[in-house]
């Protein structure tokens, strides 16, 4: 019996191509759905929720991404590249203090733009080798930024790389708590922290305006309804 394959294709070749195309479309749908959910709700989103958002079954999701870490790595690969590239750009700045403050603002802004990425920067994923390699690259670059800013006389001698982790944790908490009720509250936090990092007499960027009482009240109402772990 003759095959119904189009001219130029061997039997089964067309079917294989269609299956590969379907698999790629499903992968793209899963990644797009995960990006949407993680950006809004953080990394607490379940794999089942991602599958529903993507319009695929759990089995399809598992075939594309066997573990949560694999999905997170794929979703945030480009953002981790941007995170590592931000420290590279800062190291090219001839002004060590400007480089240091600019980097902190850039990273905290990345967190504010994507709640899922805010979580990624305050967690570790040992099984996600590529993601952790980029994190290590950024960390090593930050150590150099610290050294240069200290040598310039503008950064306190007792500032450590762990202080960045503390800042990112605090910033992630502010972002999660305030949401769209006070979306720029994180800028105020970073402004105050820079004042604590600087040596006396160092020029510091102007302190951003504080959120209005109404905005903070809305954020507190929102937090009371959702809970601190799911704001």
PDB file of C-alpha atoms in Angstrom:
ATOM      1  CA  UNK A   1       0.000   0.000   0.000  1.00  0.00           C
ATOM      2  CA  UNK A   2       1.373   3.368  -0.985  1.00  0.00           C
ATOM      3  CA  UNK A   3       2.185   5.947   1.683  1.00  0.00           C
ATOM      4  CA  UNK A   4       0.217   9.186   1.687  1.00  0.00           C
ATOM      5  CA  UNK A   5       3.348  11.184   2.522  1.00  0.00           C
ATOM      6  CA  UNK A   6       3.757  14.338   0.396  1.00  0.00           C
ATOM      7  CA  UNK A   7       6.239  14.191  -2.504  1.00  0.00           C
ATOM      8  CA  UNK A   8       9.822  14.435  -1.289  1.00  0.00           C
ATOM      9  CA  UNK A   9       9.007  12.993   2.151  1.00  0.00           C
ATOM     10  CA  UNK A  10       9.605   9.417   3.206  1.00  0.00           C
ATOM     11  CA  UNK A  11       6.769   7.640   5.037  1.00  0.00           C
ATOM     12  CA  UNK A  12       6.565   8.876   8.605  1.00  0.00           C
ATOM     13  CA  UNK A  13       8.793  11.888   7.993  1.00  0.00           C
ATOM     14  CA  UNK A  14       5.886  14.346   7.823  1.00  0.00           C
ATOM     15  CA  UNK A  15       4.348  12.921  10.976  1.00  0.00           C
ATOM     16  CA  UNK A  16       7.629  13.239  12.869  1.00  0.00           C
ATOM     17  CA  UNK A  17       7.969  16.872  11.802  1.00  0.00           C
ATOM     18  CA  UNK A  18       4.425  17.645  12.950  1.00  0.00           C
ATOM     19  CA  UNK A  19       5.062  15.959  16.291  1.00  0.00           C
ATOM     20  CA  UNK A  20       8.232  17.999  16.789  1.00  0.00           C
ATOM     21  CA  UNK A  21       6.380  21.196  15.901  1.00  0.00           C
ATOM     22  CA  UNK A  22       3.560  20.327  18.339  1.00  0.00           C
ATOM     23  CA  UNK A  23       6.090  19.603  21.072  1.00  0.00           C
ATOM     24  CA  UNK A  24       7.830  22.943  20.468  1.00  0.00           C
ATOM     25  CA  UNK A  25       4.515  24.821  20.553  1.00  0.00           C
ATOM     26  CA  UNK A  26       3.602  23.142  23.835  1.00  0.00           C
ATOM     27  CA  UNK A  27       6.981  24.066  25.287  1.00  0.00           C
ATOM     28  CA  UNK A  28       6.528  27.688  24.266  1.00  0.00           C
ATOM     29  CA  UNK A  29       3.019  27.767  25.755  1.00  0.00           C
ATOM     30  CA  UNK A  30       4.281  26.313  29.029  1.00  0.00           C
ATOM     31  CA  UNK A  31       7.121  28.825  29.278  1.00  0.00           C
ATOM     32  CA  UNK A  32       4.808  31.747  28.486  1.00  0.00           C
ATOM     33  CA  UNK A  33       2.288  30.579  31.085  1.00  0.00           C
ATOM     34  CA  UNK A  34       4.971  30.069  33.739  1.00  0.00           C
ATOM     35  CA  UNK A  35       6.420  33.532  33.070  1.00  0.00           C
ATOM     36  CA  UNK A  36       3.000  35.135  33.519  1.00  0.00           C
ATOM     37  CA  UNK A  37       2.214  33.287  36.737  1.00  0.00           C
ATOM     38  CA  UNK A  38       5.666  33.633  38.290  1.00  0.00           C
ATOM     39  CA  UNK A  39       5.794  37.360  37.519  1.00  0.00           C
ATOM     40  CA  UNK A  40       2.493  37.963  39.306  1.00  0.00           C
ATOM     41  CA  UNK A  41       2.449  35.351  42.064  1.00  0.00           C
ATOM     42  CA  UNK A  42       6.077  34.349  42.626  1.00  0.00           C
ATOM     43  CA  UNK A  43       7.611  30.887  42.592  1.00  0.00           C
ATOM     44  CA  UNK A  44       4.951  29.406  44.869  1.00  0.00           C
ATOM     45  CA  UNK A  45       2.839  28.629  41.799  1.00  0.00           C
ATOM     46  CA  UNK A  46       2.283  24.887  41.428  1.00  0.00           C
ATOM     47  CA  UNK A  47       3.198  22.903  38.334  1.00  0.00           C
ATOM     48  CA  UNK A  48      -0.492  22.009  38.000  1.00  0.00           C
ATOM     49  CA  UNK A  49      -1.372  25.707  37.849  1.00  0.00           C
ATOM     50  CA  UNK A  50       1.210  26.236  35.122  1.00  0.00           C
ATOM     51  CA  UNK A  51      -0.255  23.348  33.124  1.00  0.00           C
ATOM     52  CA  UNK A  52      -3.775  24.790  33.419  1.00  0.00           C
ATOM     53  CA  UNK A  53      -2.597  28.269  32.420  1.00  0.00           C
ATOM     54  CA  UNK A  54      -0.806  26.803  29.393  1.00  0.00           C
ATOM     55  CA  UNK A  55      -3.784  24.670  28.406  1.00  0.00           C
ATOM     56  CA  UNK A  56      -1.830  21.409  28.494  1.00  0.00           C
ATOM     57  CA  UNK A  57      -2.056  18.277  30.580  1.00  0.00           C
ATOM     58  CA  UNK A  58       0.204  17.482  33.500  1.00  0.00           C
ATOM     59  CA  UNK A  59       1.804  14.670  31.498  1.00  0.00           C
ATOM     60  CA  UNK A  60       2.699  17.080  28.704  1.00  0.00           C
ATOM     61  CA  UNK A  61       4.242  19.477  31.195  1.00  0.00           C
ATOM     62  CA  UNK A  62       6.240  16.657  32.784  1.00  0.00           C
ATOM     63  CA  UNK A  63       7.577  15.537  29.395  1.00  0.00           C
ATOM     64  CA  UNK A  64       8.866  19.027  28.656  1.00  0.00           C
ATOM     65  CA  UNK A  65      10.030  19.839  32.204  1.00  0.00           C
ATOM     66  CA  UNK A  66      10.490  16.906  34.532  1.00  0.00           C
ATOM     67  CA  UNK A  67      11.122  19.039  37.605  1.00  0.00           C
ATOM     68  CA  UNK A  68      10.239  22.472  38.956  1.00  0.00           C
ATOM     69  CA  UNK A  69      13.929  23.421  38.803  1.00  0.00           C
ATOM     70  CA  UNK A  70      14.069  22.652  35.072  1.00  0.00           C
ATOM     71  CA  UNK A  71      11.083  24.904  34.444  1.00  0.00           C
ATOM     72  CA  UNK A  72      12.477  27.711  36.594  1.00  0.00           C
ATOM     73  CA  UNK A  73      15.830  27.486  34.805  1.00  0.00           C
ATOM     74  CA  UNK A  74      14.181  27.762  31.389  1.00  0.00           C
ATOM     75  CA  UNK A  75      11.891  30.613  32.430  1.00  0.00           C
ATOM     76  CA  UNK A  76      14.571  32.729  34.064  1.00  0.00           C
ATOM     77  CA  UNK A  77      17.589  31.956  31.876  1.00  0.00           C
ATOM     78  CA  UNK A  78      17.372  35.308  30.099  1.00  0.00           C
ATOM     79  CA  UNK A  79      16.849  37.207  33.357  1.00  0.00           C
ATOM     80  CA  UNK A  80      19.846  35.534  34.961  1.00  0.00           C
ATOM     81  CA  UNK A  81      21.854  36.532  31.902  1.00  0.00           C
ATOM     82  CA  UNK A  82      20.700  40.133  32.422  1.00  0.00           C
ATOM     83  CA  UNK A  83      21.601  39.859  36.121  1.00  0.00           C
ATOM     84  CA  UNK A  84      25.133  38.714  35.284  1.00  0.00           C
ATOM     85  CA  UNK A  85      25.454  41.291  32.515  1.00  0.00           C
ATOM     86  CA  UNK A  86      24.457  44.083  34.922  1.00  0.00           C
ATOM     87  CA  UNK A  87      27.545  43.504  37.054  1.00  0.00           C
ATOM     88  CA  UNK A  88      29.708  43.348  33.931  1.00  0.00           C
ATOM     89  CA  UNK A  89      28.350  46.737  32.858  1.00  0.00           C
ATOM     90  CA  UNK A  90      28.949  48.138  36.346  1.00  0.00           C
ATOM     91  CA  UNK A  91      32.562  46.986  36.277  1.00  0.00           C
ATOM     92  CA  UNK A  92      33.035  49.023  33.081  1.00  0.00           C
ATOM     93  CA  UNK A  93      32.026  52.205  34.945  1.00  0.00           C
ATOM     94  CA  UNK A  94      35.157  54.212  35.824  1.00  0.00           C
ATOM     95  CA  UNK A  95      33.448  55.655  38.936  1.00  0.00           C
ATOM     96  CA  UNK A  96      33.484  52.876  41.587  1.00  0.00           C
ATOM     97  CA  UNK A  97      30.788  54.418  43.825  1.00  0.00           C
ATOM     98  CA  UNK A  98      28.489  55.202  40.911  1.00  0.00           C
ATOM     99  CA  UNK A  99      29.034  51.650  39.654  1.00  0.00           C
ATOM    100  CA  UNK A 100      28.142  50.198  43.047  1.00  0.00           C
ATOM    101  CA  UNK A 101      24.988  52.264  43.572  1.00  0.00           C
ATOM    102  CA  UNK A 102      23.906  51.832  39.952  1.00  0.00           C
ATOM    103  CA  UNK A 103      24.231  48.068  40.217  1.00  0.00           C
ATOM    104  CA  UNK A 104      22.131  47.891  43.380  1.00  0.00           C
ATOM    105  CA  UNK A 105      19.409  49.983  41.759  1.00  0.00           C
ATOM    106  CA  UNK A 106      19.492  47.858  38.601  1.00  0.00           C
ATOM    107  CA  UNK A 107      19.187  44.547  40.433  1.00  0.00           C
ATOM    108  CA  UNK A 108      16.428  45.758  42.750  1.00  0.00           C
ATOM    109  CA  UNK A 109      14.568  47.119  39.717  1.00  0.00           C
ATOM    110  CA  UNK A 110      14.792  43.661  38.120  1.00  0.00           C
ATOM    111  CA  UNK A 111      13.163  42.251  41.224  1.00  0.00           C
ATOM    112  CA  UNK A 112      10.414  44.860  41.142  1.00  0.00           C
ATOM    113  CA  UNK A 113       9.655  44.103  37.487  1.00  0.00           C
ATOM    114  CA  UNK A 114       9.135  40.387  38.085  1.00  0.00           C
ATOM    115  CA  UNK A 115       8.096  38.908  41.407  1.00  0.00           C
ATOM    116  CA  UNK A 116       9.253  35.478  40.339  1.00  0.00           C
ATOM    117  CA  UNK A 117      12.729  36.807  39.660  1.00  0.00           C
ATOM    118  CA  UNK A 118      12.649  38.556  43.030  1.00  0.00           C
ATOM    119  CA  UNK A 119      12.235  35.086  44.518  1.00  0.00           C
ATOM    120  CA  UNK A 120      14.936  33.547  42.312  1.00  0.00           C
ATOM    121  CA  UNK A 121      17.515  36.027  43.602  1.00  0.00           C
ATOM    122  CA  UNK A 122      16.825  35.053  47.213  1.00  0.00           C
ATOM    123  CA  UNK A 123      16.793  31.269  46.722  1.00  0.00           C
ATOM    124  CA  UNK A 124      19.215  28.616  45.496  1.00  0.00           C
ATOM    125  CA  UNK A 125      18.506  25.754  43.086  1.00  0.00           C
ATOM    126  CA  UNK A 126      21.385  23.246  43.337  1.00  0.00           C
ATOM    127  CA  UNK A 127      19.977  21.091  40.533  1.00  0.00           C
ATOM    128  CA  UNK A 128      19.772  24.066  38.150  1.00  0.00           C
ATOM    129  CA  UNK A 129      23.440  24.111  37.164  1.00  0.00           C
ATOM    130  CA  UNK A 130      23.227  26.745  34.420  1.00  0.00           C
ATOM    131  CA  UNK A 131      21.233  29.151  36.559  1.00  0.00           C
ATOM    132  CA  UNK A 132      23.555  28.753  39.537  1.00  0.00           C
ATOM    133  CA  UNK A 133      26.615  29.232  37.323  1.00  0.00           C
ATOM    134  CA  UNK A 134      25.315  32.631  36.236  1.00  0.00           C
ATOM    135  CA  UNK A 135      24.540  33.514  39.836  1.00  0.00           C
ATOM    136  CA  UNK A 136      28.118  32.646  40.828  1.00  0.00           C
ATOM    137  CA  UNK A 137      29.464  34.745  37.958  1.00  0.00           C
ATOM    138  CA  UNK A 138      27.417  37.739  39.115  1.00  0.00           C
ATOM    139  CA  UNK A 139      28.487  37.199  42.730  1.00  0.00           C
ATOM    140  CA  UNK A 140      32.174  37.184  41.841  1.00  0.00           C
ATOM    141  CA  UNK A 141      31.729  40.383  39.869  1.00  0.00           C
ATOM    142  CA  UNK A 142      29.961  41.978  42.816  1.00  0.00           C
ATOM    143  CA  UNK A 143      32.914  41.146  45.054  1.00  0.00           C
ATOM    144  CA  UNK A 144      35.070  43.205  42.708  1.00  0.00           C
ATOM    145  CA  UNK A 145      32.534  46.067  42.813  1.00  0.00           C
ATOM    146  CA  UNK A 146      32.694  46.029  46.613  1.00  0.00           C
ATOM    147  CA  UNK A 147      36.487  46.099  46.604  1.00  0.00           C
ATOM    148  CA  UNK A 148      36.614  49.044  44.224  1.00  0.00           C
ATOM    149  CA  UNK A 149      33.945  51.023  46.099  1.00  0.00           C
ATOM    150  CA  UNK A 150      35.766  50.471  49.399  1.00  0.00           C
ATOM    151  CA  UNK A 151      39.095  51.537  47.896  1.00  0.00           C
ATOM    152  CA  UNK A 152      37.434  54.716  46.630  1.00  0.00           C
ATOM    153  CA  UNK A 153      36.638  55.632  50.240  1.00  0.00           C
ATOM    154  CA  UNK A 154      32.876  55.831  49.651  1.00  0.00           C
ATOM    155  CA  UNK A 155      31.764  52.380  50.838  1.00  0.00           C
ATOM    156  CA  UNK A 156      31.988  51.406  54.496  1.00  0.00           C
ATOM    157  CA  UNK A 157      34.707  48.915  55.333  1.00  0.00           C
ATOM    158  CA  UNK A 158      32.240  46.664  57.146  1.00  0.00           C
ATOM    159  CA  UNK A 159      29.975  46.183  54.121  1.00  0.00           C
ATOM    160  CA  UNK A 160      30.023  42.550  52.947  1.00  0.00           C
ATOM    161  CA  UNK A 161      28.573  40.627  50.024  1.00  0.00           C
ATOM    162  CA  UNK A 162      26.082  39.094  52.448  1.00  0.00           C
ATOM    163  CA  UNK A 163      24.600  42.558  52.882  1.00  0.00           C
ATOM    164  CA  UNK A 164      23.465  42.367  49.260  1.00  0.00           C
ATOM    165  CA  UNK A 165      21.620  39.133  50.024  1.00  0.00           C
ATOM    166  CA  UNK A 166      19.928  40.830  52.976  1.00  0.00           C
ATOM    167  CA  UNK A 167      18.946  43.764  50.758  1.00  0.00           C
ATOM    168  CA  UNK A 168      17.507  41.455  48.085  1.00  0.00           C
ATOM    169  CA  UNK A 169      15.522  39.532  50.707  1.00  0.00           C
ATOM    170  CA  UNK A 170      14.167  42.770  52.155  1.00  0.00           C
ATOM    171  CA  UNK A 171      13.382  44.129  48.716  1.00  0.00           C
ATOM    172  CA  UNK A 172      11.571  40.938  47.731  1.00  0.00           C
ATOM    173  CA  UNK A 173       9.471  41.238  50.885  1.00  0.00           C
ATOM    174  CA  UNK A 174       8.566  44.868  50.189  1.00  0.00           C
ATOM    175  CA  UNK A 175       7.654  44.060  46.584  1.00  0.00           C
ATOM    176  CA  UNK A 176       5.479  41.127  47.627  1.00  0.00           C
ATOM    177  CA  UNK A 177       3.764  43.103  50.385  1.00  0.00           C
ATOM    178  CA  UNK A 178       3.064  46.323  48.498  1.00  0.00           C
ATOM    179  CA  UNK A 179       2.264  44.960  45.044  1.00  0.00           C
ATOM    180  CA  UNK A 180       0.511  47.476  42.809  1.00  0.00           C
ATOM    181  CA  UNK A 181      -0.762  49.420  45.835  1.00  0.00           C
ATOM    182  CA  UNK A 182       2.625  51.096  46.363  1.00  0.00           C
ATOM    183  CA  UNK A 183       4.757  49.864  43.430  1.00  0.00           C
ATOM    184  CA  UNK A 184       7.661  52.265  44.045  1.00  0.00           C
ATOM    185  CA  UNK A 185       8.060  51.581  47.766  1.00  0.00           C
ATOM    186  CA  UNK A 186      11.165  49.492  47.024  1.00  0.00           C
ATOM    187  CA  UNK A 187      12.966  52.600  45.775  1.00  0.00           C
ATOM    188  CA  UNK A 188      12.615  54.188  49.208  1.00  0.00           C
ATOM    189  CA  UNK A 189      14.067  51.069  50.833  1.00  0.00           C
ATOM    190  CA  UNK A 190      17.085  51.088  48.503  1.00  0.00           C
ATOM    191  CA  UNK A 191      17.621  54.792  49.126  1.00  0.00           C
ATOM    192  CA  UNK A 192      17.743  54.310  52.878  1.00  0.00           C
ATOM    193  CA  UNK A 193      20.053  51.304  52.578  1.00  0.00           C
ATOM    194  CA  UNK A 194      22.513  53.232  50.415  1.00  0.00           C
ATOM    195  CA  UNK A 195      22.726  55.819  53.171  1.00  0.00           C
ATOM    196  CA  UNK A 196      23.686  53.111  55.613  1.00  0.00           C
ATOM    197  CA  UNK A 197      26.357  51.712  53.259  1.00  0.00           C
ATOM    198  CA  UNK A 198      28.058  55.038  52.464  1.00  0.00           C
ATOM    199  CA  UNK A 199      30.910  56.582  54.420  1.00  0.00           C
ATOM    200  CA  UNK A 200      30.363  60.057  55.946  1.00  0.00           C
ATOM    201  CA  UNK A 201      30.548  62.812  53.358  1.00  0.00           C
ATOM    202  CA  UNK A 202      29.843  60.539  50.391  1.00  0.00           C
ATOM    203  CA  UNK A 203      27.481  61.953  47.781  1.00  0.00           C
ATOM    204  CA  UNK A 204      24.292  59.923  47.829  1.00  0.00           C
ATOM    205  CA  UNK A 205      21.453  59.889  45.295  1.00  0.00           C
ATOM    206  CA  UNK A 206      18.372  61.846  46.482  1.00  0.00           C
ATOM    207  CA  UNK A 207      16.036  59.805  48.654  1.00  0.00           C
ATOM    208  CA  UNK A 208      12.925  58.826  46.656  1.00  0.00           C
ATOM    209  CA  UNK A 209       9.572  59.995  47.977  1.00  0.00           C
ATOM    210  CA  UNK A 210       7.882  57.775  50.537  1.00  0.00           C
ATOM    211  CA  UNK A 211       4.630  56.052  49.570  1.00  0.00           C
ATOM    212  CA  UNK A 212       1.535  57.988  50.571  1.00  0.00           C
ATOM    213  CA  UNK A 213      -0.362  56.886  53.689  1.00  0.00           C
ATOM    214  CA  UNK A 214      -3.257  55.886  51.444  1.00  0.00           C
ATOM    215  CA  UNK A 215      -1.032  53.704  49.272  1.00  0.00           C
ATOM    216  CA  UNK A 216       0.481  51.965  52.281  1.00  0.00           C
ATOM    217  CA  UNK A 217      -2.957  51.450  53.787  1.00  0.00           C
ATOM    218  CA  UNK A 218      -4.098  49.762  50.560  1.00  0.00           C
ATOM    219  CA  UNK A 219      -0.986  47.581  50.676  1.00  0.00           C
ATOM    220  CA  UNK A 220      -1.714  46.618  54.290  1.00  0.00           C
ATOM    221  CA  UNK A 221      -5.311  45.721  53.405  1.00  0.00           C
ATOM    222  CA  UNK A 222      -4.074  43.641  50.499  1.00  0.00           C
ATOM    223  CA  UNK A 223      -1.574  41.859  52.706  1.00  0.00           C
ATOM    224  CA  UNK A 224      -4.188  41.110  55.364  1.00  0.00           C
ATOM    225  CA  UNK A 225      -6.355  39.431  52.742  1.00  0.00           C
ATOM    226  CA  UNK A 226      -3.678  37.358  51.051  1.00  0.00           C
ATOM    227  CA  UNK A 227      -1.312  36.596  53.921  1.00  0.00           C
ATOM    228  CA  UNK A 228       2.417  37.333  54.154  1.00  0.00           C
ATOM    229  CA  UNK A 229       3.421  34.228  52.225  1.00  0.00           C
ATOM    230  CA  UNK A 230       1.168  34.795  49.218  1.00  0.00           C
ATOM    231  CA  UNK A 231       0.864  38.578  48.877  1.00  0.00           C
TER     232      UNK A 231
END
